mmCIF file of C-alpha atoms and ligand atoms in Angstrom:
data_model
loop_
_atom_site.group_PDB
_atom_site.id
_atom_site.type_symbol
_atom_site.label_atom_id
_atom_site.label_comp_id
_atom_site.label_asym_id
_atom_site.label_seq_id
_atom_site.Cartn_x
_atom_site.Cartn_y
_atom_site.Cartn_z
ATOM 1 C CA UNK A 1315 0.000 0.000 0.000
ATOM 2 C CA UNK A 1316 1.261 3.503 0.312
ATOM 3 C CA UNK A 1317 4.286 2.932 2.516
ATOM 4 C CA UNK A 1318 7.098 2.079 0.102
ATOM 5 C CA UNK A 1319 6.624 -1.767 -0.763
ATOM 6 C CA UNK A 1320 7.777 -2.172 -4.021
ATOM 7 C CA UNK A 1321 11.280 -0.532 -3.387
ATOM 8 C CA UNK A 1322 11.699 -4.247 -0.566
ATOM 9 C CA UNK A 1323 14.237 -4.974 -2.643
ATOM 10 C CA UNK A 1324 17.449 -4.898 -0.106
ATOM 11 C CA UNK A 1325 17.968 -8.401 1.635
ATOM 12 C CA UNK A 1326 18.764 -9.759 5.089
ATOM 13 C CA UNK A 1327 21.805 -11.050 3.231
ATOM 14 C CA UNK A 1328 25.063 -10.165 2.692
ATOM 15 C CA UNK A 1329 23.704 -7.185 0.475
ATOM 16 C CA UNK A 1330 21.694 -5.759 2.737
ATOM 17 C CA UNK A 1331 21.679 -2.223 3.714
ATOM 18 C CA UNK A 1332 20.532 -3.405 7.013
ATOM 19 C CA UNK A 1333 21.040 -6.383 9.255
ATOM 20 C CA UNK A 1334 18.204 -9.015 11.082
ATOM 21 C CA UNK A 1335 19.054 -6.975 14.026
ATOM 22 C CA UNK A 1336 18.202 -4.151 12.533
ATOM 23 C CA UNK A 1337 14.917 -5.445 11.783
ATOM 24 C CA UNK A 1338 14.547 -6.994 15.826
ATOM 25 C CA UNK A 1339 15.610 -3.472 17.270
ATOM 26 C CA UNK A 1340 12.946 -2.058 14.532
ATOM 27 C CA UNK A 1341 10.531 -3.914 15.820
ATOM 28 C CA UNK A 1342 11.019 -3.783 19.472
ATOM 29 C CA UNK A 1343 9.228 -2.599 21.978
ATOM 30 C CA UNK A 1344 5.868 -3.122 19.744
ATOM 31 C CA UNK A 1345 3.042 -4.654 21.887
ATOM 32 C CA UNK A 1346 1.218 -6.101 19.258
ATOM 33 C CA UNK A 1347 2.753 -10.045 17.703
ATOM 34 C CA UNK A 1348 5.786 -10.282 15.542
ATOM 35 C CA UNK A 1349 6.307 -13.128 13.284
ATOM 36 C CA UNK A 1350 9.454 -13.311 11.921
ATOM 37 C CA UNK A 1351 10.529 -15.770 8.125
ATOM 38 C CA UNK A 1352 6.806 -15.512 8.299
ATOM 39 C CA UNK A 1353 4.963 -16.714 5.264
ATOM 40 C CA UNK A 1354 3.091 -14.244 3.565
ATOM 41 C CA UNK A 1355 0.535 -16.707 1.822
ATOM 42 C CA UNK A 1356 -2.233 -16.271 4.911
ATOM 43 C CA UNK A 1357 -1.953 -12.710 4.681
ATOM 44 C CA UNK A 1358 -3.431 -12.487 0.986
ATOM 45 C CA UNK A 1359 -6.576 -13.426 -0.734
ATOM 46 C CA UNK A 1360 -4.763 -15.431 -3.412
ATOM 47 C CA UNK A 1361 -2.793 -18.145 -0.956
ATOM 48 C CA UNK A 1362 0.083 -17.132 -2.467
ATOM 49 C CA UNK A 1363 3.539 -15.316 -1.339
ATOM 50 C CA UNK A 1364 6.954 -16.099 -0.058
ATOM 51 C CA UNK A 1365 8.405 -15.104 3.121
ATOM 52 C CA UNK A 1366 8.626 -12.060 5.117
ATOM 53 C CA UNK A 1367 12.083 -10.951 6.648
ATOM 54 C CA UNK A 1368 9.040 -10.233 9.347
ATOM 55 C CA UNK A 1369 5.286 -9.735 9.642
ATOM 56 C CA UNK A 1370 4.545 -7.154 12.840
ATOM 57 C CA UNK A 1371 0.837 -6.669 14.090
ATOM 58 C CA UNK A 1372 0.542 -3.731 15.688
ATOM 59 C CA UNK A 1373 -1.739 -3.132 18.412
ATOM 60 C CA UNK A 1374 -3.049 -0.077 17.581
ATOM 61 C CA UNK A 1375 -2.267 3.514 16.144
ATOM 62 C CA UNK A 1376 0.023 4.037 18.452
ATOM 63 C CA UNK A 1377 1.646 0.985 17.963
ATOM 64 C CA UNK A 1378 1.934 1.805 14.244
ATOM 65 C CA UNK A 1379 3.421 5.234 15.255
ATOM 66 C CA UNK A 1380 6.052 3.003 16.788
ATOM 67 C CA UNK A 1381 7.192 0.580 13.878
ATOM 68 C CA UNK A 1382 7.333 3.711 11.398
ATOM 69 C CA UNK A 1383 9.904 5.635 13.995
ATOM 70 C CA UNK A 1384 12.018 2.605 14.898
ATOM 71 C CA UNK A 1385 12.042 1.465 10.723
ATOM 72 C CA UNK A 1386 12.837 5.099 9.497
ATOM 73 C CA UNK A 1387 15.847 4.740 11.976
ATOM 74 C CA UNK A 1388 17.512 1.871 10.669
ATOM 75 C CA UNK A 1389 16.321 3.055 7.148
ATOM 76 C CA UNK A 1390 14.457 -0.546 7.273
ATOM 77 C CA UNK A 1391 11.550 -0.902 4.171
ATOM 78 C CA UNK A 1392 7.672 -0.971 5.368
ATOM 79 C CA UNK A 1393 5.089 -2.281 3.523
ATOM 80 C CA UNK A 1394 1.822 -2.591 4.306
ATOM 81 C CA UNK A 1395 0.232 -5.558 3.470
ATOM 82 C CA UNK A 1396 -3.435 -5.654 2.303
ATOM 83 C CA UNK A 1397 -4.424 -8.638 1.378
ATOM 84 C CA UNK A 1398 -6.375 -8.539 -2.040
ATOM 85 C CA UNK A 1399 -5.960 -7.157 -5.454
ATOM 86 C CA UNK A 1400 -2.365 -8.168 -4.525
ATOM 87 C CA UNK A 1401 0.086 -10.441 -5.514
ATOM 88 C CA UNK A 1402 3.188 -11.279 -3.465
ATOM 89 C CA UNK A 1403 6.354 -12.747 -5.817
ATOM 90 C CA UNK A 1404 8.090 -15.992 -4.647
ATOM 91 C CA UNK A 1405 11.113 -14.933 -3.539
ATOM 92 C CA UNK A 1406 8.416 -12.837 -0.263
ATOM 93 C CA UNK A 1407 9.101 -9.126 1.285
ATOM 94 C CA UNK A 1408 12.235 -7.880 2.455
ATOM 95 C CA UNK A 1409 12.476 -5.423 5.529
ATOM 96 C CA UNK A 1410 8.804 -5.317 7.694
ATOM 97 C CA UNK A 1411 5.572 -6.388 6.959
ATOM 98 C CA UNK A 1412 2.732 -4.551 8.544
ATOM 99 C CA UNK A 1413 -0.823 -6.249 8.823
ATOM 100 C CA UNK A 1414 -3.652 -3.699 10.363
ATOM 101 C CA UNK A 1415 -5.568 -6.865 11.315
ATOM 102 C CA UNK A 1416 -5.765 -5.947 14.914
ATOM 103 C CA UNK A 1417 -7.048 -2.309 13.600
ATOM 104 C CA UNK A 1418 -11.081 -3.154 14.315
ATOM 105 C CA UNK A 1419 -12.695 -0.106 15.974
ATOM 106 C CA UNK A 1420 -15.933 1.373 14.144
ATOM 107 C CA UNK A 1421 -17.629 3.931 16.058
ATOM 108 C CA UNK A 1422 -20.463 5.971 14.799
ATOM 109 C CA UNK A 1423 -20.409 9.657 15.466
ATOM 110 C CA UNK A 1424 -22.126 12.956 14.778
ATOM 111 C CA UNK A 1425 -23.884 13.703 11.341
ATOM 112 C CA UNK A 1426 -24.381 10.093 9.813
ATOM 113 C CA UNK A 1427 -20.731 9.912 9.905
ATOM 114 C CA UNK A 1428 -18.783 6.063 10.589
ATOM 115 C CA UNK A 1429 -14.925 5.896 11.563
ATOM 116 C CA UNK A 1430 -13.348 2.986 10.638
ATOM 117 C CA UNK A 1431 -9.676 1.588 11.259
ATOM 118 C CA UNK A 1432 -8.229 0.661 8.578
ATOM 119 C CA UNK A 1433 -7.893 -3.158 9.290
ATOM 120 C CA UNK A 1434 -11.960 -3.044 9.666
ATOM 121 C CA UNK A 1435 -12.752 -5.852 7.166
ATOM 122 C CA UNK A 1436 -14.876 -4.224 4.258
ATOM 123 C CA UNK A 1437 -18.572 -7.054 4.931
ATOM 124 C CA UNK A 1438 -17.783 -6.415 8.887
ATOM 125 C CA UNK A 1439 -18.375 -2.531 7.796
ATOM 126 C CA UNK A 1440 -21.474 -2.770 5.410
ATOM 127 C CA UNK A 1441 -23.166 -4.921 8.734
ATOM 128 C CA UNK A 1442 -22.416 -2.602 11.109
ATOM 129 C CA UNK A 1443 -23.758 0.355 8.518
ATOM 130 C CA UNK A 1444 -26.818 -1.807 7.960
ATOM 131 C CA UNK A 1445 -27.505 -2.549 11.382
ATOM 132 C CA UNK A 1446 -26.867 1.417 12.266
ATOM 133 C CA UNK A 1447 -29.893 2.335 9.516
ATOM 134 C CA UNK A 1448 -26.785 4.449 7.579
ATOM 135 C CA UNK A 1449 -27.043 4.083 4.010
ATOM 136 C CA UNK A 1450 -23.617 4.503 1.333
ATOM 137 C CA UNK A 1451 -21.620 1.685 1.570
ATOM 138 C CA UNK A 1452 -24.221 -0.891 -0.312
ATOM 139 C CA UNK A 1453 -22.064 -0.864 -3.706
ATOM 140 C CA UNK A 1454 -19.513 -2.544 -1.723
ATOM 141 C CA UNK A 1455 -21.019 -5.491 -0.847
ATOM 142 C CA UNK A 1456 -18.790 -8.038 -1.860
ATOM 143 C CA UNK A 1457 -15.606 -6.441 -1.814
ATOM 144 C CA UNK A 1458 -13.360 -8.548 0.608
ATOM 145 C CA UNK A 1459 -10.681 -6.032 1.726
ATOM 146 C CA UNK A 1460 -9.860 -3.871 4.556
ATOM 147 C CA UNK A 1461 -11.600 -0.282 4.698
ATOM 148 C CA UNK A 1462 -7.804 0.972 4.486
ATOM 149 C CA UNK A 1463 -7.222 -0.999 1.377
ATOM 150 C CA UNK A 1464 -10.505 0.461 -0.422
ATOM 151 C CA UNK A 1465 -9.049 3.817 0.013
ATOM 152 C CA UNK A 1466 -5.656 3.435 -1.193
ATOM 153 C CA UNK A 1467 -7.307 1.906 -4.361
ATOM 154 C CA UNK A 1468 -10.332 3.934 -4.449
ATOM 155 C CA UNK A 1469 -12.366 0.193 -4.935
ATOM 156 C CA UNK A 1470 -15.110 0.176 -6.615
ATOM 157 C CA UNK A 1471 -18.063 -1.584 -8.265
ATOM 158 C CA UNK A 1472 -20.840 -0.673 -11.099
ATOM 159 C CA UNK A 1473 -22.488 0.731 -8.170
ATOM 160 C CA UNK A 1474 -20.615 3.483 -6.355
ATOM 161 C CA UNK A 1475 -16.717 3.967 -5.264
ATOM 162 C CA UNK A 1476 -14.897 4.456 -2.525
ATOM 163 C CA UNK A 1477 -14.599 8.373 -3.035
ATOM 164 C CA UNK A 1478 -18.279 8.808 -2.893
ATOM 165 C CA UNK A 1479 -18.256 8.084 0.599
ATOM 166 C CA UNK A 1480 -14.637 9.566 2.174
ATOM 167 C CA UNK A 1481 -14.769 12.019 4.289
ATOM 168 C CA UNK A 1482 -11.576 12.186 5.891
ATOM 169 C CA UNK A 1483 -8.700 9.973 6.142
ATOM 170 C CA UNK A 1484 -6.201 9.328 9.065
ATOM 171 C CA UNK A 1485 -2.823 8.242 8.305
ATOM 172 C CA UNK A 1486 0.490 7.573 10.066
ATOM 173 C CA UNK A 1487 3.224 9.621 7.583
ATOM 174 C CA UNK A 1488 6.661 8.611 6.974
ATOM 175 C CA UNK A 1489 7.835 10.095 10.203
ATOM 176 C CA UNK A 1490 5.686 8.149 12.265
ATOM 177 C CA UNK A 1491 3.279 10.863 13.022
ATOM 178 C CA UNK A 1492 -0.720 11.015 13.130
ATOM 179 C CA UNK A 1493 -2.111 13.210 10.688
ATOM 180 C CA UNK A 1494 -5.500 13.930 8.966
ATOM 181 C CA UNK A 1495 -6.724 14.429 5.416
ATOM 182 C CA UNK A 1496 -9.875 16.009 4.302
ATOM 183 C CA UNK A 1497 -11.083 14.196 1.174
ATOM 184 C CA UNK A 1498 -10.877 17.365 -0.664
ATOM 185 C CA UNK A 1499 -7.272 17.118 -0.285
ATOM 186 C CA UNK A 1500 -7.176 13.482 -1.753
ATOM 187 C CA UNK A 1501 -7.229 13.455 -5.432
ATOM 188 C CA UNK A 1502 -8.805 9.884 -6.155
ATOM 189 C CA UNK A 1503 -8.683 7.945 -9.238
ATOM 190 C CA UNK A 1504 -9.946 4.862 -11.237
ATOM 191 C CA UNK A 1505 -8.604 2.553 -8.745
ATOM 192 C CA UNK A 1506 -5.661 4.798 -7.362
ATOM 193 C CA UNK A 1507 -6.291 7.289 -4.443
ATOM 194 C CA UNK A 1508 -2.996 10.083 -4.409
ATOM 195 C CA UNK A 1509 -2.047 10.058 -0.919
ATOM 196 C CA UNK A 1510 0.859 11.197 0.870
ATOM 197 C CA UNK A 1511 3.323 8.179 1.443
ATOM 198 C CA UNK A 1512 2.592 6.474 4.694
ATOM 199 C CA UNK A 1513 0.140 4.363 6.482
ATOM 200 C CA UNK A 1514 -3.943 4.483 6.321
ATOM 201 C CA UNK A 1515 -4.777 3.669 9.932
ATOM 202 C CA UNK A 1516 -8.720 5.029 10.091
ATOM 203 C CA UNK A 1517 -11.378 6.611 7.457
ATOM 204 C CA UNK A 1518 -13.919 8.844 8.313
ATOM 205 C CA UNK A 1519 -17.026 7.982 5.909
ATOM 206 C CA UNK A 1520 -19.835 10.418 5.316
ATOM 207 C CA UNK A 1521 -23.366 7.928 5.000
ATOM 208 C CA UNK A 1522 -26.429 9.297 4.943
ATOM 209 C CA UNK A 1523 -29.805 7.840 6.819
ATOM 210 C CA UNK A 1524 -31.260 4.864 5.055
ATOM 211 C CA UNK A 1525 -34.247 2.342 5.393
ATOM 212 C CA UNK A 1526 -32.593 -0.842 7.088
ATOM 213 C CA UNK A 1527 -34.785 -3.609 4.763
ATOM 214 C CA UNK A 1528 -33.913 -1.424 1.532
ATOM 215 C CA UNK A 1529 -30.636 -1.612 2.261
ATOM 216 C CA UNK A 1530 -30.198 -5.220 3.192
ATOM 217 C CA UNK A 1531 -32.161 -6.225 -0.203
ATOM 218 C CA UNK A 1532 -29.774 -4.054 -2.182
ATOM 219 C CA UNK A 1533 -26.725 -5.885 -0.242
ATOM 220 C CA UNK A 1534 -28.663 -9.344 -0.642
ATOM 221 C CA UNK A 1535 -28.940 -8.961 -4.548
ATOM 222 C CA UNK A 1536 -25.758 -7.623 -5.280
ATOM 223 C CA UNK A 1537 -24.107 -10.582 -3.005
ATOM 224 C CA UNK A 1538 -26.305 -13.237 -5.601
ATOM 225 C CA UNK A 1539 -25.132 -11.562 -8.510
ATOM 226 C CA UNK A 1540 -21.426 -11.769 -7.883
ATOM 227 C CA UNK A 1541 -21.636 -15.049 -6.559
ATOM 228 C CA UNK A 1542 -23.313 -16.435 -9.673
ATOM 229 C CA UNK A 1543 -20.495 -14.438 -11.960
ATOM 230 C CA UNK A 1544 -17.948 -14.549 -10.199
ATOM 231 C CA UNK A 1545 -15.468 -17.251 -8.727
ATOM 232 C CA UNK A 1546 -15.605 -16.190 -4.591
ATOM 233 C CA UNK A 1547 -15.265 -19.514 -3.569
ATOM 234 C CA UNK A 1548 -11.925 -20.120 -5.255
ATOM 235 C CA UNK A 1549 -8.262 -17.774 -3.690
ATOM 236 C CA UNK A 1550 -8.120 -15.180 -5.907
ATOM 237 C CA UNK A 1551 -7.297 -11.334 -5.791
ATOM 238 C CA UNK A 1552 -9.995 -10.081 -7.368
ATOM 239 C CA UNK A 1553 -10.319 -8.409 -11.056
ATOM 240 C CA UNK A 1554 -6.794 -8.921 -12.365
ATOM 241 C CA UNK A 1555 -6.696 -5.943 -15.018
ATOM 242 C CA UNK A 1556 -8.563 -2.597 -14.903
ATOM 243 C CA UNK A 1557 -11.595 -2.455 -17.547
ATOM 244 C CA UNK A 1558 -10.514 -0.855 -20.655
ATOM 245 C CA UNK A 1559 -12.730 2.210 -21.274
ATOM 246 C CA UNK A 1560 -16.271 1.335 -22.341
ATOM 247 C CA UNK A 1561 -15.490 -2.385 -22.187
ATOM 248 C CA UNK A 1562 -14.985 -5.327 -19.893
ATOM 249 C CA UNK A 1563 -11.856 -6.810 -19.217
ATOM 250 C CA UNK A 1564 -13.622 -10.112 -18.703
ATOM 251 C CA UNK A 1565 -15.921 -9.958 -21.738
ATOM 252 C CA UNK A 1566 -12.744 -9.142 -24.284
ATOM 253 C CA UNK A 1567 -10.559 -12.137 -22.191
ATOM 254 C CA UNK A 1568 -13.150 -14.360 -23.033
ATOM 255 C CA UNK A 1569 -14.271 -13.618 -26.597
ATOM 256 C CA UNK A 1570 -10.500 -14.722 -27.396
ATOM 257 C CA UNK A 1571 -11.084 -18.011 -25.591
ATOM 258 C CA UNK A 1572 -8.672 -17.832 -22.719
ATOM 259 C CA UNK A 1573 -11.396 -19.035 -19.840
ATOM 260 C CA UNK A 1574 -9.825 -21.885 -18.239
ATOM 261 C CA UNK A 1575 -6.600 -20.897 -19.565
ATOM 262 C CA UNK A 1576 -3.510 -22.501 -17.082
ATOM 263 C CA UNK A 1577 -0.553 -22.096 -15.822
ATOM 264 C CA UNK A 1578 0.708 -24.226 -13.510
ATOM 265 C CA UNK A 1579 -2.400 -24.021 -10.892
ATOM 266 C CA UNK A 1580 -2.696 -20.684 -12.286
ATOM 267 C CA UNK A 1581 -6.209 -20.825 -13.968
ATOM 268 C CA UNK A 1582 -8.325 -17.751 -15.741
ATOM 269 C CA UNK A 1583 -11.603 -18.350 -13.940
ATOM 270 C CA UNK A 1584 -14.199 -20.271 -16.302
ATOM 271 C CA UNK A 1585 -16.730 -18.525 -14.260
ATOM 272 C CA UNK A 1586 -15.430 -14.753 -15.047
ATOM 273 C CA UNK A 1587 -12.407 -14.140 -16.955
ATOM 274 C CA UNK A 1588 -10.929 -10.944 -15.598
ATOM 275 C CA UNK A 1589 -10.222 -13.148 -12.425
ATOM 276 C CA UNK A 1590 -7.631 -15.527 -12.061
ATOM 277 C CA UNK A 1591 -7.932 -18.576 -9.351
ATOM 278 C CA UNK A 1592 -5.312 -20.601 -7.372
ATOM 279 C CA UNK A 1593 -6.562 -23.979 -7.943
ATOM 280 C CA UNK A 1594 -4.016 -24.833 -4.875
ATOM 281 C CA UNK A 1595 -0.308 -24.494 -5.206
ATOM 282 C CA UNK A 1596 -0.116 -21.375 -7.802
ATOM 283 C CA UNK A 1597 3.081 -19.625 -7.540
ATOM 284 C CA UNK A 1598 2.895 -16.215 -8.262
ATOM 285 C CA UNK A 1599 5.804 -17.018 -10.921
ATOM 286 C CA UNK A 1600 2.448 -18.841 -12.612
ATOM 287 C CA UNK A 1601 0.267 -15.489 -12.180
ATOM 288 C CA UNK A 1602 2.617 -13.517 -13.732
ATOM 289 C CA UNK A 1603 3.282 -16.071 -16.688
ATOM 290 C CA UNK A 1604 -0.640 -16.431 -17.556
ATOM 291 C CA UNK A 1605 -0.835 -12.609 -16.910
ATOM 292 C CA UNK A 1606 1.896 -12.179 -20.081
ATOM 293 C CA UNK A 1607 -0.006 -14.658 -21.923
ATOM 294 C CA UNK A 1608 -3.761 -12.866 -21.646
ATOM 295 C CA UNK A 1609 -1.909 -9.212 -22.354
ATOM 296 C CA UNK A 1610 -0.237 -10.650 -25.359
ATOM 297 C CA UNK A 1611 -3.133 -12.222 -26.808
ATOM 298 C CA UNK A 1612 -5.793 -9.763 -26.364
ATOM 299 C CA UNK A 1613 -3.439 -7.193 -27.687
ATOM 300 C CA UNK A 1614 -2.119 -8.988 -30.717
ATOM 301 C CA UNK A 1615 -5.993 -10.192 -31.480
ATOM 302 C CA UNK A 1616 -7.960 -7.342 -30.224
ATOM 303 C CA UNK A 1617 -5.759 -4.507 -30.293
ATOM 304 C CA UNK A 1618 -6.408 -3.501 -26.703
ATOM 305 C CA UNK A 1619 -3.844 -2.740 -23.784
ATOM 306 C CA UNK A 1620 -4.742 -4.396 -20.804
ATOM 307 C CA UNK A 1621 -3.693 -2.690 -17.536
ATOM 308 C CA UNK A 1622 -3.739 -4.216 -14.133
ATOM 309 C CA UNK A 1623 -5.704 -3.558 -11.363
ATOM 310 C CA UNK A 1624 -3.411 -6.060 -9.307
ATOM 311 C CA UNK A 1625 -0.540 -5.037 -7.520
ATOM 312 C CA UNK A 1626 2.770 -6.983 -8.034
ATOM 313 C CA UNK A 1627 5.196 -6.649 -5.142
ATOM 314 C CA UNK A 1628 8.057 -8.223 -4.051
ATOM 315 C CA UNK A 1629 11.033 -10.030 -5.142
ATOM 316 C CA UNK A 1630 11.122 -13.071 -7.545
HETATM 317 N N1 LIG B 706 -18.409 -10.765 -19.170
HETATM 318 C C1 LIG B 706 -18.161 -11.778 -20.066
HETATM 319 N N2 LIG B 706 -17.304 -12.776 -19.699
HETATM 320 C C2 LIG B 706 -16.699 -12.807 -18.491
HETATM 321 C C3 LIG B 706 -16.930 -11.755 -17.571
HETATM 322 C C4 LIG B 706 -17.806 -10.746 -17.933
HETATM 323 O O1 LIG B 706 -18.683 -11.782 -21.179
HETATM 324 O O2 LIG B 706 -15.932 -13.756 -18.238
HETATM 325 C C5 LIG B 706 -19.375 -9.724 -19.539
HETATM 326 C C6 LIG B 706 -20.633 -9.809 -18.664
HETATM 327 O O3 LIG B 706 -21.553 -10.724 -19.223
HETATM 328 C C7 LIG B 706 -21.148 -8.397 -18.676
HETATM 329 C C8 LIG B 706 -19.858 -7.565 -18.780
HETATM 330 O O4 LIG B 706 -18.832 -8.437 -19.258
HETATM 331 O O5 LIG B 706 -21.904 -8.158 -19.825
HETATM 332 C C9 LIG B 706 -19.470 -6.966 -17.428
HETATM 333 O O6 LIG B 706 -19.248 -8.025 -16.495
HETATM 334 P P1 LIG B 706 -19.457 -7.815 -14.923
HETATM 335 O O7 LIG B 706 -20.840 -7.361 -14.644
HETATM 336 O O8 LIG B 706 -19.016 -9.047 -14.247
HETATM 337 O O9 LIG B 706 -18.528 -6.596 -14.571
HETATM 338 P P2 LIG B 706 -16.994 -6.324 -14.824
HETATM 339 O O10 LIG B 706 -16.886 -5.038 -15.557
HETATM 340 O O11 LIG B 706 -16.314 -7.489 -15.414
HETATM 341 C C10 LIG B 706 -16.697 -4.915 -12.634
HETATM 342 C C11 LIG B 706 -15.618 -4.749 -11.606
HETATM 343 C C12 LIG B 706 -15.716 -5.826 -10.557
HETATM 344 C C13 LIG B 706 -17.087 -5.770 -9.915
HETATM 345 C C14 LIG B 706 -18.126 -5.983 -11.021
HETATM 346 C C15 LIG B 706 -19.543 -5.925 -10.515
HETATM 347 C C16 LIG B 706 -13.565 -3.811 -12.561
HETATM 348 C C17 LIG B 706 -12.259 -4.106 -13.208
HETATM 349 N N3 LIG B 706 -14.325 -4.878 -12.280
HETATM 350 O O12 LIG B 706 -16.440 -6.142 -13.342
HETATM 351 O O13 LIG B 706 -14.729 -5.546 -9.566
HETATM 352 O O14 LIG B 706 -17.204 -6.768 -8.926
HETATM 353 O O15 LIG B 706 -17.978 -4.938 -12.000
HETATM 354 O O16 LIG B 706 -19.813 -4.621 -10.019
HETATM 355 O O17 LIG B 706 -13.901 -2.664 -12.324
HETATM 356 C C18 LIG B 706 -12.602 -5.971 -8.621
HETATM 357 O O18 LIG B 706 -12.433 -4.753 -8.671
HETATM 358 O O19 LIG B 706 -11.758 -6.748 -8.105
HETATM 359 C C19 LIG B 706 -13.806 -6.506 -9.217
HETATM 360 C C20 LIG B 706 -13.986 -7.791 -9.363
#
């Protein structure tokens, strides 16, 4: 996410800019748990990842205030790790993993407005918003990331975007200091929110009253539709590329006959093509090879540039 992960390229070897106890004095002191060679498989949607140099969990803010001081000392690489729309290369993450997992509080406050942490898991959200009567956050339904993820990617669906909801945005900056954005300040994109490096630890969202029942039907039939096109029982990170404009990604993929296309456990979902599926032991060396092969084709036969929506970190 926004704090530096694709630059994890230094190594706890004998290239490294910094040692492993650099990276146990970095994370020192934290009270939330510290996993270190973790694997990084469990922390992603797809099942797939190598390992971590180390995975910390903070406890809360403050805790993440922590990490980000202690890191910037030692000049030690963060990155935060979402879990979908992401793909994590073979060879894993060097430097320190961050996981906002423990990050749960939603609170309701003044004005229809919901604050979130950003580890707040995006269905734990919509029930809470439901069961509050606060209407907004229906187009989501579905979406299996963290509230902290949506933002950095502006998510979206055919129904509404992250943007339309932001009100403010609370983030830990590259000093390791609290600080607050206004979503005025926040350019947002398709799929790509420009935020100041560092860490999204809570979102303000502005809802607005809504009628409970209406809201849970418009959850209920959005939930059957993606379930019937789209393959939620299978690891997976979600669309793979970003729909071309007026056109589907998956629509184009499968006019050129590529459903079911493999490599490796690597599959293009028969069930909707702009997703791919780990049908177990998928490395992301796989992804990235059936990735080259879709691109290729549908350019070469359609004429189209495919760009993607996934994120590709790590080292091979
Ligand atoms: N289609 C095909 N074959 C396929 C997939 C789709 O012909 O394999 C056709 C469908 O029949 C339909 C059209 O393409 O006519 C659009 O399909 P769909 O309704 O599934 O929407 P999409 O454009 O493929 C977008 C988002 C999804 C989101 C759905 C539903 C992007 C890149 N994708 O998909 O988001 O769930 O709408 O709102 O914006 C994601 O961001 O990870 C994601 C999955």
């Amino acid at each position: 996410m926004a704090l530096g992960g694709a630059r994890a390229t230094t190594a706890v070897r004998k290239s490294a800019r910094f040692t492993q106890a650099d990276v146990r004095a970095a994370v020192a002191g934290l009270r939330g748990p510290v996993f270190f060679q973790a694997s990084l498989r469990e922390y992603t949607s797809f099942k797939i990842g190598g390992p971590a140099d180390v995975v910390v969990e903070p406890a809360d803010i403050e805790d993440v205030c922590l990490v980000v001081q202690q890191a910037r000392a030692r000049k030690i690489p963060l990155f935060v790790v979402g879990g979908t729309n992401l793909l994590i290369r073979d060879g894993g993450i060097r430097g320190i993993v961050v996981s906002l997992v423990r990050l749960r509080a939603i609170k309701e406050e003044p004005g229809h407005v919901l604050y979130a942490e950003g580890g707040v898991g995006m269905p734990t959200l919509i029930g809470y918003a439901i069961k509050h009567s606060l209407a907004g956050l229906e187009w989501a339904a579905g979406i299996p990331g963290t509230v902290a993820g949506c933002v950095v990617m502006n998510a979206g669906t055919k129904l509404g975007e992250m943007k339309d909801t932001v009100k403010a945005v609370h983030m830990v900056n590259l000093k390791g200091q609290t600080v607050d954005l206004e979503a005025s300040q926040i350019p947002f994109e398709y799929r790509w929110a420009r935020l100041p490096r560092g860490i999204v630890v809570g979102v303000s969202l502005q809802l607005k009253p809504g009628v409970r029942v209406e809201m849970e039907k418009v959850v209920k039939d959005y939930l059957h539709y993606r379930g019937d096109t789209q393959p939620l029982a299978m690891p997976s990170a979600g669309c793979v590329f970003k729909n071309p404009p007026n056109d589907s990604a998956g629509r184009l993929i499968e006019t050129v006959g590529l459903k079911g296309a493999r490599v490796g456990d690597a599959e293009v979902s028969t069930k909707h093509a702009n997703f791919m599926v780990n049908r177990g032991q998928a490395r992301a060396a796989d992804v990235i090879a059936l990735i080259g092969k879709v691109r290729t084709t549908i350019r070469r036969r359609v004429g189209v540039r495919l760009d993607l929506e996934l994120k590709i970190v790590g080292e091979a």
